[in-house]
Amino acid sequence: MTNRYEKLKAKKELGKKLRARNSSFLRKKSNEKPKANWSDFKLKDDKLLLCTKGIVAKVIRDKIKVLVNNEIINCKLPIEMPKTLVSNLVIGDKVFINKENEVVSRSDRKTHLSRLRSEGATYSNKHIIAVNIDYAVIVATVAEPEFNAGLIDRYLILCQNGNIKPIICLNKIDLSDKRHPILKLYKEKLGIDVIEVSVKENIGFDKLREKIQHKTIVLVGNSGVGKSSITNKLLKSDDIKTQFVSEKGQQGKHTTTSSDLYILNKDTYIIDTPGVRSLSLIGIDKQDLQFYFDDFVEFKTSCEYRDCLHSTEPDCAVRRAVESGEISKLRYESYLRILESIS
Ligand code: GDP
Ligand code: ZN
């Protein structure tokens, strides 16, 4: 067992080295400079002390809007820094700005909400939509539209992939007393909080507010489940100190097209971008699904078939790892469930 593991590890290392060599070779060939990275611009502690901390609220071309002490400030990069670094900033990024309102450093990201760019895209060119999110509030409904477990499973994958904690918010409980049996599994087997609410009858919002206190959240879910209604409800609460609503300045009114970062109260933020909203349209390809399961990676290269989906294929290394306990059974069951839900 150890031997096989060691061998795989060595194989992975070799692959990494070859890829690194290839890319430096290609760069030399095209005279291209290595791409600038924020990790090259880490500041020493004494320099950081002279800067102000902020959160990226919006990036439009070379303009960066940063939230500093509940105020949005227009920032840019210092002239001497590579312009390409701007494209490496997304909503939620924690940055340091100097007295000239220039972004001089970016903190490492704790979590990320990403999607695959397009069909056939690989894990490495995923598109990051927002970062440093604590909770993804997956909004579902008891009815109108019908409860959609397959969609929740897909969001759970995105959460796992980006290290974000999911909460399921079951809305419109005024419409029915029936509950889908899978909710019990989410709660009891996966340990996910399920919070029942009704915007219409003002039920459950104390609990939801308490849960998201001092956190950065995104609301995701099918269209029509009530994401806007819930956001509005949360924003209209008495404890709103400030809020940021797009440049159009529609104070207090939640609009889906241009708003980005809302402040509920100190340290509690709602991120809402068209990117996050359209996530419900994500189509994960059967073959791509396994890329979302980091814990499968080291095993799947030993499967008999190169295009193994790790379900019924013979001599599947992933299934063997599940049997030996190296991959969690729950994770594998979740994988199979999603695989089945993808047509
Ligand atoms: P979004 O597309 O997810 O942003 O959903 P909306 O917030 O636009 O809500 C879709 C529809 O559901 C609207 O007509 C809302 O009035 C309605 N709705 C939202 N919350 C509730 C609720 O708790 N109960 C009922 N019965 N309808 C609701
Ligand atoms: Zn397999």
GROMACS .gro file of C-alpha atoms and ligand atoms in nm:
model
  372
    1MET     CA    1   0.000   0.000   0.000
    2THR     CA    2   0.265   0.245   0.109
    3ASN     CA    3   0.468   0.149  -0.193
    4ARG     CA    4   0.190   0.224  -0.434
    5TYR     CA    5   0.126   0.553  -0.258
    6GLU     CA    6   0.495   0.648  -0.271
    7LYS     CA    7   0.509   0.557  -0.638
    8LEU     CA    8   0.207   0.772  -0.714
    9LYS     CA    9   0.352   1.061  -0.521
   10ALA     CA   10   0.678   1.033  -0.715
   11LYS     CA   11   0.483   1.021  -1.040
   12LYS     CA   12   0.294   1.337  -0.942
   13GLU     CA   13   0.616   1.518  -0.852
   14LEU     CA   14   0.774   1.421  -1.183
   15GLY     CA   15   0.467   1.548  -1.367
   16LYS     CA   16   0.493   1.881  -1.182
   17LYS     CA   17   0.862   1.916  -1.273
   18LEU     CA   18   0.797   1.837  -1.638
   19ARG     CA   19   0.513   2.088  -1.655
   20ALA     CA   20   0.727   2.357  -1.493
   21ARG     CA   21   1.011   2.285  -1.736
   22ASN     CA   22   0.776   2.292  -2.032
   23SER     CA   23   0.618   2.620  -1.936
   24SER     CA   24   0.953   2.791  -1.880
   25PHE     CA   25   1.067   2.653  -2.215
   26LEU     CA   26   0.758   2.789  -2.385
   27ARG     CA   27   0.805   3.126  -2.217
   28LYS     CA   28   1.165   3.147  -2.335
   29LYS     CA   29   1.057   3.054  -2.683
   30SER     CA   30   0.800   3.332  -2.701
   31ASN     CA   31   1.007   3.580  -2.498
   32GLU     CA   32   0.716   3.606  -2.263
   33LYS     CA   33   0.776   3.723  -1.908
   34PRO     CA   34   0.653   3.500  -1.628
   35LYS     CA   35   0.308   3.615  -1.520
   36ALA     CA   36   0.309   3.850  -1.223
   37ASN     CA   37   0.159   3.714  -0.908
   38TRP     CA   38   0.035   3.880  -0.591
   39SER     CA   39   0.250   3.649  -0.383
   40ASP     CA   40   0.551   3.834  -0.527
   41PHE     CA   41   0.423   4.152  -0.361
   42LYS     CA   42   0.409   4.049   0.000
   43LEU     CA   43   0.496   4.342   0.226
   44LYS     CA   44   0.702   4.322   0.543
   45ASP     CA   45   0.510   4.381   0.866
   46ASP     CA   46   0.650   4.732   0.921
   47LYS     CA   47   0.535   4.839   0.571
   48LEU     CA   48   0.193   4.682   0.622
   49LEU     CA   49   0.144   4.888   0.936
   50LEU     CA   50   0.155   5.201   0.722
   51CYS     CA   51  -0.125   5.069   0.500
   52THR     CA   52  -0.500   5.047   0.545
   53LYS     CA   53  -0.688   4.721   0.515
   54GLY     CA   54  -0.979   4.696   0.276
   55ILE     CA   55  -1.203   4.454   0.089
   56VAL     CA   56  -1.235   4.458  -0.289
   57ALA     CA   57  -1.594   4.549  -0.375
   58LYS     CA   58  -1.566   4.574  -0.750
   59VAL     CA   59  -1.307   4.561  -1.029
   60ILE     CA   60  -1.379   4.745  -1.353
   61ARG     CA   61  -1.088   4.736  -1.595
   62ASP     CA   62  -0.800   4.905  -1.412
   63LYS     CA   63  -1.024   5.064  -1.148
   64ILE     CA   64  -1.056   4.890  -0.817
   65LYS     CA   65  -1.328   4.982  -0.569
   66VAL     CA   66  -1.225   4.900  -0.217
   67LEU     CA   67  -1.436   4.902   0.096
   68VAL     CA   68  -1.247   5.072   0.375
   69ASN     CA   69  -1.413   5.145   0.709
   70ASN     CA   70  -1.760   5.115   0.557
   71GLU     CA   71  -1.675   5.351   0.273
   72ILE     CA   72  -1.605   5.273  -0.091
   73ILE     CA   73  -1.278   5.419  -0.215
   74ASN     CA   74  -1.160   5.428  -0.576
   75CYS     CA   75  -0.815   5.272  -0.594
   76LYS     CA   76  -0.564   5.165  -0.856
   77LEU     CA   77  -0.232   4.990  -0.873
   78PRO     CA   78   0.092   5.184  -0.825
   79ILE     CA   79   0.239   5.268  -1.165
   80GLU     CA   80   0.542   5.045  -1.108
   81MET     CA   81   0.334   4.731  -1.051
   82PRO     CA   82   0.236   4.504  -1.345
   83LYS     CA   83  -0.112   4.591  -1.472
   84THR     CA   84  -0.202   4.225  -1.510
   85LEU     CA   85  -0.230   4.202  -1.132
   86VAL     CA   86  -0.567   4.378  -1.152
   87SER     CA   87  -0.719   4.079  -1.325
   88ASN     CA   88  -0.608   3.877  -1.026
   89LEU     CA   89  -0.835   4.069  -0.791
   90VAL     CA   90  -1.194   3.967  -0.734
   91ILE     CA   91  -1.473   4.072  -0.507
   92GLY     CA   92  -1.395   3.973  -0.148
   93ASP     CA   93  -1.018   4.000  -0.181
   94LYS     CA   94  -0.852   4.149   0.126
   95VAL     CA   95  -0.607   4.415   0.019
   96PHE     CA   96  -0.372   4.673   0.165
   97ILE     CA   97  -0.380   5.028   0.034
   98ASN     CA   98  -0.130   5.307   0.086
   99LYS     CA   99  -0.189   5.677   0.150
  100GLU     CA  100  -0.222   5.740  -0.225
  101ASN     CA  101  -0.511   5.491  -0.239
  102GLU     CA  102  -0.300   5.241  -0.429
  103VAL     CA  103  -0.343   4.868  -0.377
  104VAL     CA  104   0.004   4.748  -0.281
  105SER     CA  105  -0.061   4.398  -0.152
  106ARG     CA  106  -0.321   4.124  -0.142
  107SER     CA  107  -0.374   3.871   0.137
  108ASP     CA  108  -0.384   3.501   0.062
  109ARG     CA  109  -0.736   3.381  -0.008
  110LYS     CA  110  -0.910   3.164   0.247
  111THR     CA  111  -1.196   3.041   0.033
  112HIS     CA  112  -1.319   3.080  -0.322
  113LEU     CA  113  -1.636   3.038  -0.522
  114SER     CA  114  -1.544   2.926  -0.872
  115ARG     CA  115  -1.689   2.765  -1.176
  116LEU     CA  116  -1.547   2.598  -1.479
  117ARG     CA  117  -1.509   2.844  -1.759
  118SER     CA  118  -1.665   2.642  -2.034
  119GLU     CA  119  -1.720   2.296  -2.165
  120GLY     CA  120  -1.410   2.083  -2.169
  121ALA     CA  121  -1.227   2.329  -1.945
  122THR     CA  122  -0.989   2.176  -1.697
  123TYR     CA  123  -0.968   2.232  -1.327
  124SER     CA  124  -0.671   2.462  -1.373
  125ASN     CA  125  -0.859   2.726  -1.572
  126LYS     CA  126  -1.148   2.764  -1.338
  127HIS     CA  127  -1.307   3.107  -1.312
  128ILE     CA  128  -1.302   3.258  -0.964
  129ILE     CA  129  -1.615   3.465  -0.895
  130ALA     CA  130  -1.570   3.571  -0.533
  131VAL     CA  131  -1.330   3.495  -0.248
  132ASN     CA  132  -1.302   3.492   0.130
  133ILE     CA  133  -1.663   3.386   0.171
  134ASP     CA  134  -1.755   3.216   0.497
  135TYR     CA  135  -2.098   3.083   0.407
  136ALA     CA  136  -2.280   3.004   0.087
  137VAL     CA  137  -2.648   3.030   0.170
  138ILE     CA  138  -2.806   2.783  -0.070
  139VAL     CA  139  -3.164   2.902  -0.109
  140ALA     CA  140  -3.422   2.633  -0.187
  141THR     CA  141  -3.799   2.623  -0.165
  142VAL     CA  142  -4.064   2.382  -0.042
  143ALA     CA  143  -4.262   2.473  -0.356
  144GLU     CA  144  -4.280   2.725  -0.641
  145PRO     CA  145  -4.031   2.635  -0.781
  146GLU     CA  146  -4.019   2.272  -0.682
  147PHE     CA  147  -3.745   2.158  -0.443
  148ASN     CA  148  -3.437   2.066  -0.649
  149ALA     CA  149  -3.195   1.830  -0.470
  150GLY     CA  150  -2.966   1.785  -0.771
  151LEU     CA  151  -2.899   2.156  -0.781
  152ILE     CA  152  -2.821   2.167  -0.409
  153ASP     CA  153  -2.572   1.883  -0.459
  154ARG     CA  154  -2.396   2.085  -0.727
  155TYR     CA  155  -2.370   2.386  -0.501
  156LEU     CA  156  -2.237   2.165  -0.225
  157ILE     CA  157  -1.962   2.056  -0.461
  158LEU     CA  158  -1.870   2.415  -0.538
  159CYS     CA  159  -1.859   2.483  -0.165
  160GLN     CA  160  -1.638   2.182  -0.097
  161ASN     CA  161  -1.416   2.280  -0.382
  162GLY     CA  162  -1.374   2.635  -0.254
  163ASN     CA  163  -1.363   2.551   0.118
  164ILE     CA  164  -1.687   2.745   0.181
  165LYS     CA  165  -1.930   2.633   0.448
  166PRO     CA  166  -2.279   2.570   0.308
  167ILE     CA  167  -2.607   2.660   0.479
  168ILE     CA  168  -2.935   2.552   0.329
  169CYS     CA  169  -3.205   2.815   0.359
  170LEU     CA  170  -3.545   2.663   0.289
  171ASN     CA  171  -3.776   2.946   0.186
  172LYS     CA  172  -4.151   2.976   0.126
  173ILE     CA  173  -4.244   2.745   0.414
  174ASP     CA  174  -4.578   2.929   0.416
  175LEU     CA  175  -4.668   2.731   0.104
  176SER     CA  176  -4.642   2.375   0.236
  177ASP     CA  177  -4.573   2.160   0.543
  178LYS     CA  178  -4.412   1.887   0.334
  179ARG     CA  179  -4.031   1.851   0.351
  180HIS     CA  180  -3.816   1.661   0.104
  181PRO     CA  181  -3.660   1.355   0.280
  182ILE     CA  182  -3.312   1.445   0.155
  183LEU     CA  183  -3.308   1.743   0.393
  184LYS     CA  184  -3.274   1.495   0.679
  185LEU     CA  185  -2.963   1.349   0.513
  186TYR     CA  186  -2.811   1.693   0.463
  187LYS     CA  187  -2.871   1.775   0.829
  188GLU     CA  188  -2.785   1.446   0.994
  189LYS     CA  189  -2.527   1.289   0.763
  190LEU     CA  190  -2.353   1.592   0.619
  191GLY     CA  191  -2.402   1.816   0.923
  192ILE     CA  192  -2.533   2.107   0.718
  193ASP     CA  193  -2.749   2.369   0.889
  194VAL     CA  194  -3.096   2.391   0.738
  195ILE     CA  195  -3.275   2.713   0.825
  196GLU     CA  196  -3.644   2.735   0.739
  197VAL     CA  197  -3.775   3.080   0.649
  198SER     CA  198  -4.067   3.258   0.493
  199VAL     CA  199  -4.015   3.607   0.361
  200LYS     CA  200  -4.389   3.642   0.320
  201GLU     CA  201  -4.472   3.558   0.679
  202ASN     CA  202  -4.150   3.688   0.832
  203ILE     CA  203  -4.046   3.355   0.982
  204GLY     CA  204  -3.692   3.238   1.060
  205PHE     CA  205  -3.499   3.559   1.002
  206ASP     CA  206  -3.372   3.596   1.357
  207LYS     CA  207  -3.209   3.258   1.325
  208LEU     CA  208  -3.065   3.336   0.981
  209ARG     CA  209  -2.931   3.672   1.100
  210GLU     CA  210  -2.772   3.518   1.403
  211LYS     CA  211  -2.606   3.252   1.189
  212ILE     CA  212  -2.449   3.496   0.943
  213GLN     CA  213  -2.339   3.751   1.205
  214HIS     CA  214  -1.980   3.867   1.140
  215LYS     CA  215  -1.956   3.653   0.828
  216THR     CA  216  -1.929   3.714   0.458
  217ILE     CA  217  -2.199   3.529   0.270
  218VAL     CA  218  -2.329   3.470  -0.079
  219LEU     CA  219  -2.681   3.364  -0.165
  220VAL     CA  220  -2.705   3.106  -0.439
  221GLY     CA  221  -2.992   2.907  -0.582
  222ASN     CA  222  -3.233   2.866  -0.866
  223SER     CA  223  -3.406   3.172  -1.002
  224GLY     CA  224  -3.737   3.240  -0.828
  225VAL     CA  225  -3.645   3.080  -0.494
  226GLY     CA  226  -3.638   3.421  -0.325
  227LYS     CA  227  -3.274   3.534  -0.314
  228SER     CA  228  -3.365   3.899  -0.376
  229SER     CA  229  -3.651   3.888  -0.129
  230ILE     CA  230  -3.426   3.741   0.139
  231THR     CA  231  -3.149   3.994   0.070
  232ASN     CA  232  -3.401   4.277   0.095
  233LYS     CA  233  -3.539   4.139   0.417
  234LEU     CA  234  -3.192   4.113   0.568
  235LEU     CA  235  -3.103   4.465   0.454
  236LYS     CA  236  -3.418   4.619   0.592
  237SER     CA  237  -3.341   4.489   0.937
  238ASP     CA  238  -3.302   4.741   1.216
  239ASP     CA  239  -2.936   4.671   1.265
  240ILE     CA  240  -2.827   4.801   0.926
  241LYS     CA  241  -2.563   5.061   0.982
  242THR     CA  242  -2.451   5.122   0.629
  243GLN     CA  243  -2.497   4.960   0.298
  244PHE     CA  244  -2.335   4.979  -0.036
  245VAL     CA  245  -2.559   4.963  -0.337
  246SER     CA  246  -2.397   5.014  -0.678
  247GLU     CA  247  -2.297   5.350  -0.824
  248LYS     CA  248  -2.653   5.414  -0.931
  249GLY     CA  249  -2.721   5.477  -0.565
  250GLN     CA  250  -3.052   5.302  -0.533
  251GLN     CA  251  -3.030   5.321  -0.157
  252GLY     CA  252  -3.214   5.047   0.021
  253LYS     CA  253  -3.341   4.884  -0.291
  254HIS     CA  254  -3.190   4.558  -0.392
  255THR     CA  255  -3.127   4.528  -0.763
  256THR     CA  256  -2.987   4.216  -0.918
  257THR     CA  257  -2.787   4.361  -1.203
  258SER     CA  258  -2.534   4.598  -1.056
  259SER     CA  259  -2.511   4.555  -0.681
  260ASP     CA  260  -2.210   4.379  -0.549
  261LEU     CA  261  -2.129   4.403  -0.184
  262TYR     CA  262  -2.373   4.484   0.093
  263ILE     CA  263  -2.283   4.562   0.448
  264LEU     CA  264  -2.539   4.431   0.690
  265ASN     CA  265  -2.353   4.556   0.992
  266LYS     CA  266  -1.992   4.565   1.103
  267ASP     CA  267  -1.814   4.258   0.963
  268THR     CA  268  -2.129   4.111   0.806
  269TYR     CA  269  -2.137   4.125   0.428
  270ILE     CA  270  -2.352   3.988   0.150
  271ILE     CA  271  -2.179   3.941  -0.183
  272ASP     CA  272  -2.413   3.942  -0.476
  273THR     CA  273  -2.286   3.956  -0.831
  274PRO     CA  274  -2.442   3.846  -1.157
  275GLY     CA  275  -2.166   3.582  -1.166
  276VAL     CA  276  -2.279   3.428  -0.842
  277ARG     CA  277  -2.640   3.439  -0.950
  278SER     CA  278  -2.583   3.267  -1.282
  279LEU     CA  279  -2.393   2.989  -1.108
  280SER     CA  280  -2.714   2.792  -1.101
  281LEU     CA  281  -2.663   2.739  -1.471
  282ILE     CA  282  -2.337   2.560  -1.417
  283GLY     CA  283  -2.316   2.244  -1.620
  284ILE     CA  284  -2.065   2.008  -1.471
  285ASP     CA  285  -1.958   1.752  -1.724
  286LYS     CA  286  -1.965   1.387  -1.612
  287GLN     CA  287  -1.593   1.358  -1.682
  288ASP     CA  288  -1.517   1.689  -1.507
  289LEU     CA  289  -1.704   1.608  -1.188
  290GLN     CA  290  -1.410   1.417  -1.038
  291PHE     CA  291  -1.191   1.727  -1.061
  292TYR     CA  292  -1.404   1.876  -0.784
  293PHE     CA  293  -1.306   1.594  -0.551
  294ASP     CA  294  -0.950   1.675  -0.453
  295ASP     CA  295  -0.932   1.364  -0.239
  296PHE     CA  296  -0.979   1.137  -0.546
  297VAL     CA  297  -0.686   1.283  -0.737
  298GLU     CA  298  -0.403   1.067  -0.609
  299PHE     CA  299  -0.594   0.745  -0.671
  300LYS     CA  300  -0.766   0.794  -1.003
  301THR     CA  301  -0.446   0.776  -1.206
  302SER     CA  302  -0.428   0.406  -1.111
  303CYS     CA  303  -0.770   0.319  -1.251
  304GLU     CA  304  -0.768   0.059  -1.527
  305TYR     CA  305  -0.951   0.289  -1.769
  306ARG     CA  306  -0.826   0.638  -1.839
  307ASP     CA  307  -1.181   0.774  -1.868
  308CYS     CA  308  -1.300   0.586  -1.559
  309LEU     CA  309  -1.600   0.751  -1.392
  310HIS     CA  310  -1.541   0.544  -1.077
  311SER     CA  311  -1.893   0.406  -1.068
  312THR     CA  312  -1.923   0.057  -1.222
  313GLU     CA  313  -1.596   0.023  -1.415
  314PRO     CA  314  -1.378  -0.277  -1.329
  315ASP     CA  315  -1.049  -0.233  -1.145
  316CYS     CA  316  -1.126   0.119  -1.020
  317ALA     CA  317  -0.865   0.258  -0.782
  318VAL     CA  318  -1.103   0.518  -0.641
  319ARG     CA  319  -1.354   0.248  -0.537
  320ARG     CA  320  -1.068   0.047  -0.382
  321ALA     CA  321  -0.967   0.355  -0.183
  322VAL     CA  322  -1.326   0.390  -0.059
  323GLU     CA  323  -1.324   0.027   0.056
  324SER     CA  324  -0.994   0.070   0.238
  325GLY     CA  325  -1.119   0.390   0.400
  326GLU     CA  326  -0.867   0.618   0.229
  327ILE     CA  327  -1.155   0.808   0.067
  328SER     CA  328  -1.456   0.890   0.285
  329LYS     CA  329  -1.763   0.685   0.201
  330LEU     CA  330  -1.988   0.989   0.239
  331ARG     CA  331  -1.782   1.180  -0.012
  332TYR     CA  332  -1.801   0.892  -0.256
  333GLU     CA  333  -2.178   0.856  -0.212
  334SER     CA  334  -2.217   1.228  -0.273
  335TYR     CA  335  -2.007   1.189  -0.587
  336LEU     CA  336  -2.224   0.904  -0.716
  337ARG     CA  337  -2.543   1.096  -0.643
  338ILE     CA  338  -2.424   1.393  -0.846
  339LEU     CA  339  -2.291   1.171  -1.123
  340GLU     CA  340  -2.638   1.020  -1.154
  341SER     CA  341  -2.802   1.362  -1.155
  342ILE     CA  342  -2.592   1.477  -1.449
  343SER     CA  343  -2.761   1.377  -1.769
  344GDP     P1  344  -3.486   3.525  -0.690
  344GDP     O1  345  -3.501   3.504  -0.836
  344GDP     O2  346  -3.424   3.404  -0.625
  344GDP     O3  347  -3.416   3.651  -0.652
  344GDP     O4  348  -3.636   3.529  -0.628
  344GDP     P2  349  -3.726   3.655  -0.587
  344GDP     O5  350  -3.678   3.714  -0.459
  344GDP     O6  351  -3.738   3.746  -0.703
  344GDP     O7  352  -3.865   3.584  -0.555
  344GDP     C1  353  -3.940   3.515  -0.654
  344GDP     C2  354  -4.088   3.519  -0.618
  344GDP     O8  355  -4.113   3.447  -0.497
  344GDP     C3  356  -4.141   3.661  -0.592
  344GDP     O9  357  -4.265   3.672  -0.653
  344GDP     C4  358  -4.153   3.669  -0.440
  344GDP    O10  359  -4.254   3.757  -0.400
  344GDP     C5  360  -4.188   3.527  -0.404
  344GDP     N1  361  -4.146   3.491  -0.268
  344GDP     C6  362  -4.028   3.519  -0.208
  344GDP     N2  363  -4.027   3.472  -0.082
  344GDP     C7  364  -4.147   3.414  -0.060
  344GDP     C8  365  -4.206   3.347   0.052
  344GDP    O11  366  -4.149   3.331   0.161
  344GDP     N3  367  -4.330   3.294   0.035
  344GDP     C9  368  -4.399   3.308  -0.083
  344GDP     N4  369  -4.519   3.253  -0.089
  344GDP     N5  370  -4.346   3.372  -0.190
  344GDP    C10  371  -4.222   3.425  -0.179
  345ZN      ZN  372  -1.198   0.469  -1.129
   0.00000   0.00000   0.00000
